[in-house]
């Protein structure tokens, strides 16, 4: 890729030409003009000649694909950075390997230093059990260690960390030699995070933002809250992102709102809404998602953190304050409670006001036809993570272990959501699953349950424009004149149209359909490689290889 530029001009006009521009404004576009941080024009190579003499920068795309930058609608930025720069067990395939990694990470670190790690998943290990406290005490050399399960809804810790939170033994979710959940987990997480210095936190956040930019992600939705991080972490991240070139950060603070005073405090933190991981329940992997019927591998139905009345009160207060509300809800009982609570709010305020507020639900995995219909009725955005199905779906996966095969096959019904008209926004829940936008689109298009698959185009739209819409913006996430110039350049192969229904795919590839192509995401094929990421018209990452 070659260019003729004036890098000192922060508001330069740029002509990109000689590639493929993914735009509904012109399905055959090969060129684009960016001016003052916005898309100014999209069109053909021949028409681009008229702009060449009057711009500050000309970029020869050399056949590269230009797309809107991705939006990851659910991220935990500091935790992502800590996993990138610290102890990450997501690649461990055995318990013994996980303990070896703990031992190697601990070696040479001061005896009193709190160690933080992430990503163990006993469901993937042949031993089928979590590390014991004695094993972790030995592997860590007696150091304080906080080690979250892959879903971040439970953690195993060392004795030295428990000593930093002595009250934990009396809290809900404490198990003497098992993973800690609920209030006990929140207590040890707070103790571990309190040991992170501001400098460590900033390094982690910078690492996460740079990694996101390297993947063509232009915006992330930070899902924070008092049970997840702290206010300093949240406000520090928003300030950091605003002060330097990089991905935009839209903040959500998961705290219940009872009145305008509460809503104003959420706004003062810089949050877009009192939403994100406001927990209605937990997770399937940790047996804490709230179900109507018991787990297949446990004799209980999980944990409910909010009931219908709690949900109605929060949604009502947020709607009246003009604030976006939302919840984390995974199990079918939790989702039933959520829609019942939203219905009560709509009965109080009127359906139009609730729909206009664009409240959102994170994860929304165990949906039924009735709850899908309610999402559509109330204008709820489903903020979902297709990589969950890729990691834990299928008849042999963790979902089937927890729920049985038949119930597991109902999870993450993306096609049903789209057919009902429910807005979709895709994300990763990083570090639960990695930042990986094209992999996320692939996971939605090649869902392990075939009837839940959606087209690559629909998944791509949900991972670009869908994230903007989930945050209340309809004018972004698409390359048309007037839209923010958030885009990415990709090295990729032939552009095609992929859809679950072959009749749709055949028509979409007909030139008369005017459907712009996208990379072939068939499993096993190499994913596109990001060459450059641009946010607000400024380059925030360039591939130097």
Short mmCIF file of C-alpha atoms in Angstrom, two decimals:
data_model
loop_
_atom_site.label_atom_id
_atom_site.label_comp_id
_atom_site.label_asym_id
_atom_site.label_seq_id
_atom_site.Cartn_x
_atom_site.Cartn_y
_atom_site.Cartn_z
CA UNK A 1 0.00 0.00 0.00
CA UNK A 2 1.46 3.33 -1.02
CA UNK A 3 0.50 6.84 -0.03
CA UNK A 4 1.35 10.47 -0.51
CA UNK A 5 0.56 12.24 2.75
CA UNK A 6 0.97 15.31 4.94
CA UNK A 7 0.96 13.69 8.39
CA UNK A 8 1.14 17.00 10.29
CA UNK A 9 -2.34 17.98 9.14
CA UNK A 10 -4.75 16.46 11.67
CA UNK A 11 -7.78 17.47 9.57
CA UNK A 12 -6.47 16.46 6.17
CA UNK A 13 -8.64 15.32 3.32
CA UNK A 14 -7.84 11.78 2.21
CA UNK A 15 -8.67 9.94 -1.01
CA UNK A 16 -8.54 6.16 -0.84
CA UNK A 17 -8.62 4.47 -4.23
CA UNK A 18 -7.80 1.25 -6.02
CA UNK A 19 -9.53 -1.17 -3.69
CA UNK A 20 -12.96 -2.40 -2.67
CA UNK A 21 -15.10 -0.15 -0.46
CA UNK A 22 -17.91 -1.90 1.41
CA UNK A 23 -20.71 0.65 1.21
CA UNK A 24 -24.47 0.53 0.64
CA UNK A 25 -24.09 3.90 -1.10
CA UNK A 26 -22.40 2.14 -4.02
CA UNK A 27 -22.05 -1.66 -4.01
CA UNK A 28 -19.31 -1.43 -6.64
CA UNK A 29 -17.33 1.38 -5.00
CA UNK A 30 -13.55 1.32 -5.26
CA UNK A 31 -12.76 4.75 -3.77
CA UNK A 32 -13.67 6.94 -0.82
CA UNK A 33 -12.94 10.50 0.30
CA UNK A 34 -12.59 11.36 3.99
CA UNK A 35 -12.75 14.98 5.15
CA UNK A 36 -12.61 16.34 8.71
CA UNK A 37 -13.21 12.99 10.30
CA UNK A 38 -16.23 12.04 8.19
CA UNK A 39 -16.91 10.18 4.97
CA UNK A 40 -17.38 12.79 2.25
CA UNK A 41 -17.83 10.66 -0.86
CA UNK A 42 -17.92 7.02 -2.00
CA UNK A 43 -17.76 5.98 -5.62
CA UNK A 44 -15.97 4.54 -8.62
CA UNK A 45 -12.32 4.70 -9.64
CA UNK A 46 -13.07 6.87 -12.65
CA UNK A 47 -14.88 9.47 -10.59
CA UNK A 48 -12.03 9.51 -8.07
CA UNK A 49 -9.84 11.31 -10.62
CA UNK A 50 -11.84 14.47 -10.03
CA UNK A 51 -10.77 14.51 -6.36
CA UNK A 52 -7.11 13.57 -6.71
CA UNK A 53 -5.72 17.06 -7.19
CA UNK A 54 -7.58 18.65 -4.31
CA UNK A 55 -6.83 16.31 -1.42
CA UNK A 56 -4.03 16.30 1.13
CA UNK A 57 -3.43 12.56 1.02
CA UNK A 58 -3.90 9.83 -1.57
CA UNK A 59 -3.86 6.22 -0.40
CA UNK A 60 -3.42 3.53 -3.05
CA UNK A 61 -5.31 0.61 -1.57
CA UNK A 62 -3.60 -1.87 -3.89
CA UNK A 63 -6.73 -4.03 -3.89
CA UNK A 64 -7.38 -3.89 -0.16
CA UNK A 65 -10.90 -4.04 1.24
CA UNK A 66 -12.23 -1.03 3.16
CA UNK A 67 -15.00 -1.68 5.68
CA UNK A 68 -16.52 0.20 8.60
CA UNK A 69 -14.49 -0.41 11.74
CA UNK A 70 -15.95 -3.03 14.04
CA UNK A 71 -17.72 -2.23 17.28
CA UNK A 72 -17.30 -4.76 20.08
CA UNK A 73 -20.44 -4.27 22.14
CA UNK A 74 -19.26 -5.99 25.34
CA UNK A 75 -15.72 -5.69 26.69
CA UNK A 76 -13.98 -5.62 30.08
CA UNK A 77 -10.98 -3.56 29.05
CA UNK A 78 -8.72 -3.73 32.09
CA UNK A 79 -9.30 -7.46 32.55
CA UNK A 80 -8.57 -7.94 28.84
CA UNK A 81 -5.30 -6.05 29.20
CA UNK A 82 -4.33 -8.00 32.30
CA UNK A 83 -4.92 -11.26 30.42
CA UNK A 84 -2.86 -9.98 27.47
CA UNK A 85 0.04 -8.90 29.67
CA UNK A 86 -0.20 -11.39 32.54
CA UNK A 87 -1.37 -14.87 33.44
CA UNK A 88 -3.76 -16.20 30.80
CA UNK A 89 -4.91 -19.82 31.19
CA UNK A 90 -7.40 -19.82 28.31
CA UNK A 91 -4.98 -21.89 26.25
CA UNK A 92 -4.49 -24.55 28.94
CA UNK A 93 -5.82 -27.91 27.84
CA UNK A 94 -5.15 -29.83 31.08
CA UNK A 95 -5.16 -29.07 34.79
CA UNK A 96 -1.48 -29.97 34.95
CA UNK A 97 -0.69 -27.44 32.20
CA UNK A 98 -2.64 -24.73 34.03
CA UNK A 99 -0.71 -25.37 37.25
CA UNK A 100 2.56 -25.29 35.32
CA UNK A 101 1.66 -21.88 33.91
CA UNK A 102 0.79 -20.62 37.39
CA UNK A 103 4.15 -21.88 38.67
CA UNK A 104 6.09 -20.21 35.86
CA UNK A 105 4.20 -16.94 36.20
CA UNK A 106 4.74 -16.84 39.96
CA UNK A 107 8.46 -17.60 39.84
CA UNK A 108 10.62 -14.58 40.52
CA UNK A 109 7.75 -12.32 41.63
CA UNK A 110 7.81 -10.85 45.14
CA UNK A 111 6.26 -13.07 47.78
CA UNK A 112 3.60 -10.54 48.75
CA UNK A 113 2.60 -9.42 45.25
CA UNK A 114 -1.00 -10.15 44.34
CA UNK A 115 -1.16 -12.19 41.14
CA UNK A 116 -4.18 -12.03 38.84
CA UNK A 117 -4.97 -14.63 36.21
CA UNK A 118 -7.84 -15.62 33.99
CA UNK A 119 -9.25 -18.26 31.72
CA UNK A 120 -9.27 -21.70 33.34
CA UNK A 121 -12.04 -24.00 32.12
CA UNK A 122 -12.27 -27.40 33.77
CA UNK A 123 -14.96 -28.45 31.27
CA UNK A 124 -12.20 -28.62 28.63
CA UNK A 125 -9.74 -30.56 30.76
CA UNK A 126 -9.53 -34.35 30.88
CA UNK A 127 -9.36 -34.13 34.69
CA UNK A 128 -12.81 -32.43 34.70
CA UNK A 129 -12.07 -30.61 37.94
CA UNK A 130 -10.91 -27.20 39.08
CA UNK A 131 -7.52 -26.62 40.73
CA UNK A 132 -7.67 -27.11 44.48
CA UNK A 133 -6.55 -24.42 46.88
CA UNK A 134 -3.65 -26.61 48.04
CA UNK A 135 -2.49 -27.04 44.43
CA UNK A 136 -2.65 -23.29 43.85
CA UNK A 137 -0.88 -22.54 47.13
CA UNK A 138 1.97 -24.80 46.02
CA UNK A 139 2.11 -23.56 42.43
CA UNK A 140 2.06 -19.88 43.47
CA UNK A 141 4.67 -20.33 46.17
CA UNK A 142 2.21 -19.10 48.78
CA UNK A 143 1.51 -15.83 46.98
CA UNK A 144 -1.92 -14.18 46.85
CA UNK A 145 -3.53 -15.38 43.59
CA UNK A 146 -6.95 -14.58 42.10
CA UNK A 147 -7.79 -16.83 39.16
CA UNK A 148 -11.09 -16.41 37.33
CA UNK A 149 -12.90 -19.11 35.43
CA UNK A 150 -13.28 -18.41 31.69
CA UNK A 151 -16.76 -16.89 32.23
CA UNK A 152 -15.51 -14.58 35.05
CA UNK A 153 -18.48 -15.64 37.22
CA UNK A 154 -16.41 -17.70 39.62
CA UNK A 155 -12.81 -17.83 40.77
CA UNK A 156 -10.35 -20.01 42.61
CA UNK A 157 -7.93 -18.32 44.99
CA UNK A 158 -5.00 -19.08 47.24
CA UNK A 159 -5.00 -19.01 51.02
CA UNK A 160 -2.88 -15.86 50.95
CA UNK A 161 -5.57 -14.03 48.95
CA UNK A 162 -8.31 -15.19 51.32
CA UNK A 163 -6.27 -13.62 54.10
CA UNK A 164 -6.73 -10.26 52.35
CA UNK A 165 -10.53 -10.65 52.49
CA UNK A 166 -11.21 -12.41 55.82
CA UNK A 167 -14.94 -11.59 55.70
CA UNK A 168 -15.39 -13.80 52.64
CA UNK A 169 -15.98 -17.00 54.62
CA UNK A 170 -19.34 -15.68 55.80
CA UNK A 171 -20.62 -14.59 52.39
CA UNK A 172 -22.95 -16.28 49.93
CA UNK A 173 -21.00 -18.32 47.39
CA UNK A 174 -18.07 -19.22 49.66
CA UNK A 175 -16.84 -22.79 49.34
CA UNK A 176 -13.84 -23.90 51.39
CA UNK A 177 -12.15 -25.68 48.53
CA UNK A 178 -14.26 -24.86 45.50
CA UNK A 179 -14.74 -21.95 43.12
CA UNK A 180 -16.14 -18.86 44.80
CA UNK A 181 -19.32 -17.37 43.35
CA UNK A 182 -21.78 -14.55 44.06
CA UNK A 183 -20.91 -12.22 46.98
CA UNK A 184 -17.84 -14.23 47.97
CA UNK A 185 -16.44 -13.89 44.47
CA UNK A 186 -17.10 -10.16 44.42
CA UNK A 187 -15.25 -9.77 47.73
CA UNK A 188 -12.08 -11.55 46.61
CA UNK A 189 -12.19 -9.75 43.25
CA UNK A 190 -12.30 -6.41 45.07
CA UNK A 191 -9.36 -7.44 47.24
CA UNK A 192 -7.31 -8.51 44.21
CA UNK A 193 -8.12 -5.43 42.14
CA UNK A 194 -7.31 -3.13 45.07
CA UNK A 195 -3.71 -4.31 44.74
CA UNK A 196 -3.42 -3.14 41.12
CA UNK A 197 -1.54 0.15 40.94
CA UNK A 198 -2.77 2.97 38.70
CA UNK A 199 0.30 2.45 36.49
CA UNK A 200 -0.43 -1.28 36.12
CA UNK A 201 -4.05 -0.52 35.31
CA UNK A 202 -3.13 2.03 32.65
CA UNK A 203 -0.64 -0.36 31.04
CA UNK A 204 -3.32 -3.02 30.88
CA UNK A 205 -5.87 -0.64 29.39
CA UNK A 206 -3.42 0.61 26.77
CA UNK A 207 -2.53 -2.97 25.83
CA UNK A 208 -6.20 -3.84 25.39
CA UNK A 209 -6.97 -0.74 23.32
CA UNK A 210 -3.97 -1.26 21.05
CA UNK A 211 -4.89 -4.91 20.57
CA UNK A 212 -8.45 -3.91 19.67
CA UNK A 213 -7.16 -1.39 17.14
CA UNK A 214 -4.91 -4.03 15.56
CA UNK A 215 -8.04 -6.10 14.84
CA UNK A 216 -9.94 -3.33 13.08
CA UNK A 217 -12.07 -2.48 16.11
CA UNK A 218 -12.88 1.22 16.21
CA UNK A 219 -15.26 1.25 19.17
CA UNK A 220 -15.66 -0.84 22.30
CA UNK A 221 -18.46 -0.83 24.84
CA UNK A 222 -16.91 -1.05 28.30
CA UNK A 223 -19.24 -2.98 30.59
CA UNK A 224 -18.22 -1.94 34.09
CA UNK A 225 -19.89 -1.66 37.47
CA UNK A 226 -19.37 -1.89 41.21
CA UNK A 227 -19.48 -5.72 41.18
CA UNK A 228 -16.91 -5.89 38.38
CA UNK A 229 -14.36 -3.12 38.80
CA UNK A 230 -14.40 0.26 40.51
CA UNK A 231 -15.16 3.84 39.60
CA UNK A 232 -11.49 4.82 39.26
CA UNK A 233 -10.94 2.03 36.76
CA UNK A 234 -13.99 3.13 34.75
CA UNK A 235 -13.37 6.86 34.72
CA UNK A 236 -9.64 6.31 34.15
CA UNK A 237 -10.36 4.26 31.06
CA UNK A 238 -12.77 6.83 29.62
CA UNK A 239 -10.22 9.61 30.23
CA UNK A 240 -7.40 7.58 28.73
CA UNK A 241 -9.38 6.77 25.58
CA UNK A 242 -10.48 10.39 25.15
CA UNK A 243 -6.94 11.75 25.50
CA UNK A 244 -5.17 9.69 22.84
CA UNK A 245 -5.81 8.34 19.33
CA UNK A 246 -7.33 4.90 19.53
CA UNK A 247 -10.65 3.06 19.65
CA UNK A 248 -13.61 4.98 20.99
CA UNK A 249 -14.87 3.74 24.37
CA UNK A 250 -18.58 3.87 25.19
CA UNK A 251 -19.03 3.26 28.90
CA UNK A 252 -21.82 1.39 30.69
CA UNK A 253 -22.05 1.36 34.47
CA UNK A 254 -24.03 -1.55 35.95
CA UNK A 255 -25.65 -0.03 39.02
CA UNK A 256 -29.32 0.03 39.89
CA UNK A 257 -31.11 3.35 39.49
CA UNK A 258 -34.04 4.31 41.70
CA UNK A 259 -34.46 7.98 40.88
CA UNK A 260 -33.07 10.99 39.01
CA UNK A 261 -30.30 11.44 41.59
CA UNK A 262 -29.01 7.94 40.89
CA UNK A 263 -29.27 8.55 37.15
CA UNK A 264 -27.31 11.78 37.43
CA UNK A 265 -24.51 9.99 39.28
CA UNK A 266 -24.28 7.44 36.46
CA UNK A 267 -24.05 10.31 33.94
CA UNK A 268 -21.36 12.04 35.98
CA UNK A 269 -19.23 8.91 35.75
CA UNK A 270 -19.38 9.32 31.98
CA UNK A 271 -21.61 6.32 31.36
CA UNK A 272 -23.96 6.00 28.40
CA UNK A 273 -26.36 3.99 30.54
CA UNK A 274 -26.99 2.04 33.72
CA UNK A 275 -26.63 -1.17 31.81
CA UNK A 276 -24.16 -3.83 30.76
CA UNK A 277 -23.40 -6.39 33.44
CA UNK A 278 -26.18 -5.50 35.86
CA UNK A 279 -26.62 -9.10 36.87
CA UNK A 280 -30.05 -10.70 36.68
CA UNK A 281 -28.23 -14.03 37.03
CA UNK A 282 -24.81 -15.62 36.53
CA UNK A 283 -23.38 -18.00 33.93
CA UNK A 284 -23.98 -21.52 32.70
CA UNK A 285 -20.39 -22.60 33.12
CA UNK A 286 -20.41 -21.68 36.81
CA UNK A 287 -23.90 -23.15 37.34
CA UNK A 288 -25.19 -19.69 38.35
CA UNK A 289 -27.39 -18.81 35.35
CA UNK A 290 -31.00 -18.88 36.57
CA UNK A 291 -33.08 -21.64 34.96
CA UNK A 292 -36.71 -22.74 35.03
CA UNK A 293 -35.67 -26.41 35.33
CA UNK A 294 -32.60 -27.78 37.13
CA UNK A 295 -29.23 -28.21 35.48
CA UNK A 296 -28.56 -31.58 33.91
CA UNK A 297 -25.37 -31.93 35.96
CA UNK A 298 -26.46 -30.22 39.21
CA UNK A 299 -29.54 -30.44 41.39
CA UNK A 300 -30.46 -26.76 41.43
CA UNK A 301 -31.60 -23.97 39.09
CA UNK A 302 -28.85 -21.38 39.58
CA UNK A 303 -29.05 -17.94 41.13
CA UNK A 304 -31.41 -15.03 40.61
CA UNK A 305 -29.95 -11.63 41.53
CA UNK A 306 -32.93 -9.52 40.46
CA UNK A 307 -36.64 -10.24 40.40
CA UNK A 308 -39.40 -8.83 38.22
CA UNK A 309 -40.01 -5.93 40.61
CA UNK A 310 -36.33 -4.97 40.75
CA UNK A 311 -36.15 -4.97 36.96
CA UNK A 312 -39.34 -2.95 36.55
CA UNK A 313 -38.12 -0.34 39.02
CA UNK A 314 -34.75 0.05 37.29
CA UNK A 315 -36.21 0.26 33.79
CA UNK A 316 -38.88 2.73 34.92
CA UNK A 317 -36.40 5.02 36.68
CA UNK A 318 -33.93 4.93 33.79
CA UNK A 319 -36.60 5.58 31.17
CA UNK A 320 -37.99 8.53 33.11
CA UNK A 321 -34.45 9.94 33.44
CA UNK A 322 -33.69 9.49 29.73
CA UNK A 323 -31.02 6.91 30.54
CA UNK A 324 -30.42 3.60 28.81
CA UNK A 325 -31.04 0.59 31.05
CA UNK A 326 -29.97 -2.99 30.62
CA UNK A 327 -29.14 -6.28 32.27
CA UNK A 328 -26.95 -9.33 32.07
CA UNK A 329 -29.36 -12.25 31.62
CA UNK A 330 -28.44 -15.74 30.41
CA UNK A 331 -30.80 -18.36 31.86
CA UNK A 332 -34.38 -18.79 30.68
CA UNK A 333 -35.79 -17.89 34.11
CA UNK A 334 -33.67 -14.74 34.25
CA UNK A 335 -34.83 -13.72 30.78
CA UNK A 336 -38.46 -14.38 31.75
CA UNK A 337 -38.00 -12.07 34.74
CA UNK A 338 -36.38 -9.41 32.56
CA UNK A 339 -39.19 -9.27 30.01
CA UNK A 340 -41.82 -9.38 32.75
CA UNK A 341 -40.11 -6.44 34.47
CA UNK A 342 -39.83 -4.47 31.23
CA UNK A 343 -43.52 -5.17 30.56
CA UNK A 344 -44.44 -3.71 33.94
CA UNK A 345 -42.40 -0.62 33.14
CA UNK A 346 -44.15 -0.31 29.76
CA UNK A 347 -47.54 -0.64 31.46
CA UNK A 348 -46.56 2.27 33.71
CA UNK A 349 -44.86 4.55 31.19
CA UNK A 350 -46.32 3.49 27.87
CA UNK A 351 -44.80 1.21 25.28
CA UNK A 352 -43.53 4.04 23.08
CA UNK A 353 -41.36 5.53 25.83
CA UNK A 354 -39.79 2.19 26.68
CA UNK A 355 -39.09 1.38 23.04
CA UNK A 356 -37.56 4.81 22.44
CA UNK A 357 -35.09 4.31 25.30
CA UNK A 358 -33.41 1.37 23.47
CA UNK A 359 -32.72 -0.67 26.56
CA UNK A 360 -30.38 -3.59 26.01
CA UNK A 361 -29.85 -7.13 27.31
CA UNK A 362 -26.41 -8.71 27.43
CA UNK A 363 -25.88 -12.35 26.39
CA UNK A 364 -29.59 -13.36 26.19
CA UNK A 365 -28.70 -17.00 25.56
CA UNK A 366 -31.66 -19.14 26.71
CA UNK A 367 -34.38 -17.38 24.78
CA UNK A 368 -37.78 -18.90 24.06
CA UNK A 369 -40.20 -17.89 21.28
CA UNK A 370 -42.10 -15.89 23.90
CA UNK A 371 -39.07 -13.95 25.14
CA UNK A 372 -37.90 -13.34 21.56
CA UNK A 373 -41.30 -11.84 20.78
CA UNK A 374 -41.06 -9.67 23.91
CA UNK A 375 -37.63 -8.37 22.88
CA UNK A 376 -39.16 -7.27 19.58
CA UNK A 377 -42.21 -5.74 21.26
CA UNK A 378 -40.16 -3.64 23.68
CA UNK A 379 -37.39 -2.68 21.26
CA UNK A 380 -34.74 -4.42 23.37
CA UNK A 381 -31.32 -4.81 21.78
CA UNK A 382 -29.78 -8.25 22.13
CA UNK A 383 -26.07 -7.73 22.83
CA UNK A 384 -24.76 -11.21 22.09
CA UNK A 385 -21.48 -13.14 21.81
CA UNK A 386 -21.43 -15.72 18.99
CA UNK A 387 -18.01 -16.99 20.13
CA UNK A 388 -19.81 -18.50 23.13
CA UNK A 389 -21.50 -20.98 20.79
CA UNK A 390 -18.21 -21.67 19.00
CA UNK A 391 -16.54 -22.39 22.34
CA UNK A 392 -19.27 -24.24 24.24
CA UNK A 393 -22.04 -25.15 21.80
CA UNK A 394 -22.66 -28.42 19.97
CA UNK A 395 -23.91 -31.74 21.27
CA UNK A 396 -20.61 -32.47 23.07
CA UNK A 397 -19.95 -28.98 24.42
CA UNK A 398 -20.24 -27.43 27.87
CA UNK A 399 -23.79 -26.22 27.22
CA UNK A 400 -24.90 -29.79 26.55
CA UNK A 401 -23.15 -30.95 29.73
CA UNK A 402 -24.93 -28.31 31.79
CA UNK A 403 -28.36 -28.47 30.17
CA UNK A 404 -28.64 -31.68 28.18
CA UNK A 405 -28.50 -31.78 24.40
CA UNK A 406 -32.09 -30.72 23.69
CA UNK A 407 -32.04 -27.59 25.83
CA UNK A 408 -28.54 -26.73 24.64
CA UNK A 409 -29.72 -26.72 21.03
CA UNK A 410 -32.10 -23.84 21.79
CA UNK A 411 -29.33 -21.46 22.86
CA UNK A 412 -28.33 -18.27 21.04
CA UNK A 413 -31.13 -18.27 18.40
CA UNK A 414 -29.78 -15.46 16.22
CA UNK A 415 -31.92 -16.26 13.18
CA UNK A 416 -35.11 -16.16 15.26
CA UNK A 417 -34.08 -12.81 16.74
CA UNK A 418 -33.50 -11.30 13.30
CA UNK A 419 -36.75 -12.72 11.91
CA UNK A 420 -38.61 -11.08 14.81
CA UNK A 421 -36.96 -7.73 14.13
CA UNK A 422 -34.83 -7.67 17.29
CA UNK A 423 -31.77 -5.39 16.94
CA UNK A 424 -28.51 -7.34 17.30
CA UNK A 425 -25.14 -6.05 18.49
CA UNK A 426 -22.19 -8.45 18.52
CA UNK A 427 -19.35 -8.54 21.00
CA UNK A 428 -16.81 -10.77 22.69
CA UNK A 429 -17.23 -10.28 26.45
CA UNK A 430 -13.42 -10.19 26.37
CA UNK A 431 -11.54 -11.66 28.16
CA UNK A 432 -14.22 -14.38 28.37
CA UNK A 433 -13.69 -14.96 24.66
CA UNK A 434 -10.99 -13.07 22.75
CA UNK A 435 -11.37 -9.88 20.77
CA UNK A 436 -11.80 -11.37 17.31
CA UNK A 437 -14.33 -9.56 15.11
CA UNK A 438 -14.11 -11.63 11.93
CA UNK A 439 -14.09 -14.79 14.04
CA UNK A 440 -17.23 -13.50 15.77
CA UNK A 441 -18.96 -12.92 12.43
CA UNK A 442 -17.91 -16.42 11.36
CA UNK A 443 -19.29 -17.92 14.59
CA UNK A 444 -22.71 -16.32 13.98
CA UNK A 445 -22.80 -17.40 10.33
CA UNK A 446 -21.68 -20.96 11.11
CA UNK A 447 -23.49 -21.47 14.42
CA UNK A 448 -23.17 -25.06 15.64
CA UNK A 449 -26.97 -25.36 15.55
CA UNK A 450 -27.79 -24.79 11.85
CA UNK A 451 -31.25 -23.25 12.32
CA UNK A 452 -29.70 -20.41 14.35
CA UNK A 453 -27.28 -19.33 11.61
CA UNK A 454 -27.51 -15.90 10.00
CA UNK A 455 -25.87 -14.54 6.86
CA UNK A 456 -22.35 -13.15 6.98
CA UNK A 457 -23.78 -9.82 5.89
CA UNK A 458 -26.28 -9.76 8.78
CA UNK A 459 -23.61 -10.72 11.30
CA UNK A 460 -21.19 -8.15 9.89
CA UNK A 461 -23.86 -5.44 10.12
CA UNK A 462 -24.58 -6.43 13.73
CA UNK A 463 -20.86 -6.15 14.54
CA UNK A 464 -20.48 -2.73 12.92
CA UNK A 465 -23.65 -0.67 12.66
CA UNK A 466 -25.40 -2.76 15.30
CA UNK A 467 -23.01 -1.66 18.01
CA UNK A 468 -23.57 2.00 17.20
CA UNK A 469 -27.32 1.53 17.22
CA UNK A 470 -27.08 -0.23 20.58
CA UNK A 471 -25.52 2.97 21.93
CA UNK A 472 -28.21 5.17 20.39
CA UNK A 473 -26.50 6.25 17.15
CA UNK A 474 -28.10 5.50 13.77
CA UNK A 475 -25.72 7.57 11.65
CA UNK A 476 -22.56 5.51 12.04
CA UNK A 477 -21.02 2.10 11.46
CA UNK A 478 -21.55 2.34 7.71
CA UNK A 479 -19.48 4.03 4.99
CA UNK A 480 -21.83 6.61 3.51
CA UNK A 481 -21.41 10.38 3.13
CA UNK A 482 -21.78 12.14 6.46
CA UNK A 483 -20.94 9.11 8.61
CA UNK A 484 -17.99 9.18 11.02
CA UNK A 485 -14.79 8.05 9.28
CA UNK A 486 -14.20 4.97 11.42
CA UNK A 487 -12.93 2.30 9.04
CA UNK A 488 -10.42 -0.48 8.58
CA UNK A 489 -8.35 -1.72 5.65
CA UNK A 490 -8.00 -5.47 5.09
CA UNK A 491 -5.93 -7.90 3.10
CA UNK A 492 -8.28 -10.66 2.08
CA UNK A 493 -9.24 -12.99 -0.73
CA UNK A 494 -12.23 -13.00 -3.04
CA UNK A 495 -15.34 -11.21 -1.83
CA UNK A 496 -18.52 -13.28 -1.86
CA UNK A 497 -22.01 -13.38 -0.35
CA UNK A 498 -22.64 -16.12 2.23
CA UNK A 499 -26.08 -16.93 3.60
CA UNK A 500 -27.62 -20.01 5.23
CA UNK A 501 -30.27 -20.15 2.50
CA UNK A 502 -28.59 -20.95 -0.82
CA UNK A 503 -31.37 -19.20 -2.76
CA UNK A 504 -30.54 -15.96 -0.95
CA UNK A 505 -26.84 -16.42 -1.65
CA UNK A 506 -27.43 -17.01 -5.38
CA UNK A 507 -29.61 -13.91 -5.75
CA UNK A 508 -27.22 -11.79 -3.69
CA UNK A 509 -24.32 -12.57 -6.00
CA UNK A 510 -26.31 -11.47 -9.03
CA UNK A 511 -25.12 -7.95 -9.99
CA UNK A 512 -28.75 -6.84 -10.16
CA UNK A 513 -29.11 -7.33 -6.39
CA UNK A 514 -26.50 -4.63 -5.64
CA UNK A 515 -25.24 -6.58 -2.64
CA UNK A 516 -21.61 -5.75 -1.73
CA UNK A 517 -19.49 -8.81 -1.03
CA UNK A 518 -17.55 -9.73 2.09
CA UNK A 519 -14.64 -12.10 2.75
CA UNK A 520 -15.21 -15.85 2.58
CA UNK A 521 -15.50 -16.89 6.23
CA UNK A 522 -15.94 -20.62 5.65
CA UNK A 523 -14.41 -22.40 8.67
CA UNK A 524 -10.81 -23.34 7.97
CA UNK A 525 -10.17 -20.39 5.67
CA UNK A 526 -7.75 -17.68 6.74
CA UNK A 527 -9.46 -14.66 8.22
CA UNK A 528 -8.79 -11.16 6.81
CA UNK A 529 -5.65 -9.41 8.04
CA UNK A 530 -6.00 -5.83 9.29
CA UNK A 531 -3.69 -3.39 7.51
CA UNK A 532 -4.89 -0.16 9.10
CA UNK A 533 -7.52 1.08 11.54
CA UNK A 534 -8.84 4.64 11.37
CA UNK A 535 -11.02 6.37 13.98
CA UNK A 536 -12.44 9.87 13.46
CA UNK A 537 -10.38 10.07 10.27
CA UNK A 538 -7.10 9.48 12.15
CA UNK A 539 -4.98 6.37 11.78
CA UNK A 540 -4.81 4.63 15.15
CA UNK A 541 -3.05 1.45 14.06
CA UNK A 542 -0.95 0.37 11.07
CA UNK A 543 0.31 -3.11 10.27
CA UNK A 544 4.10 -2.79 10.04
CA UNK A 545 4.72 -6.35 8.87
#
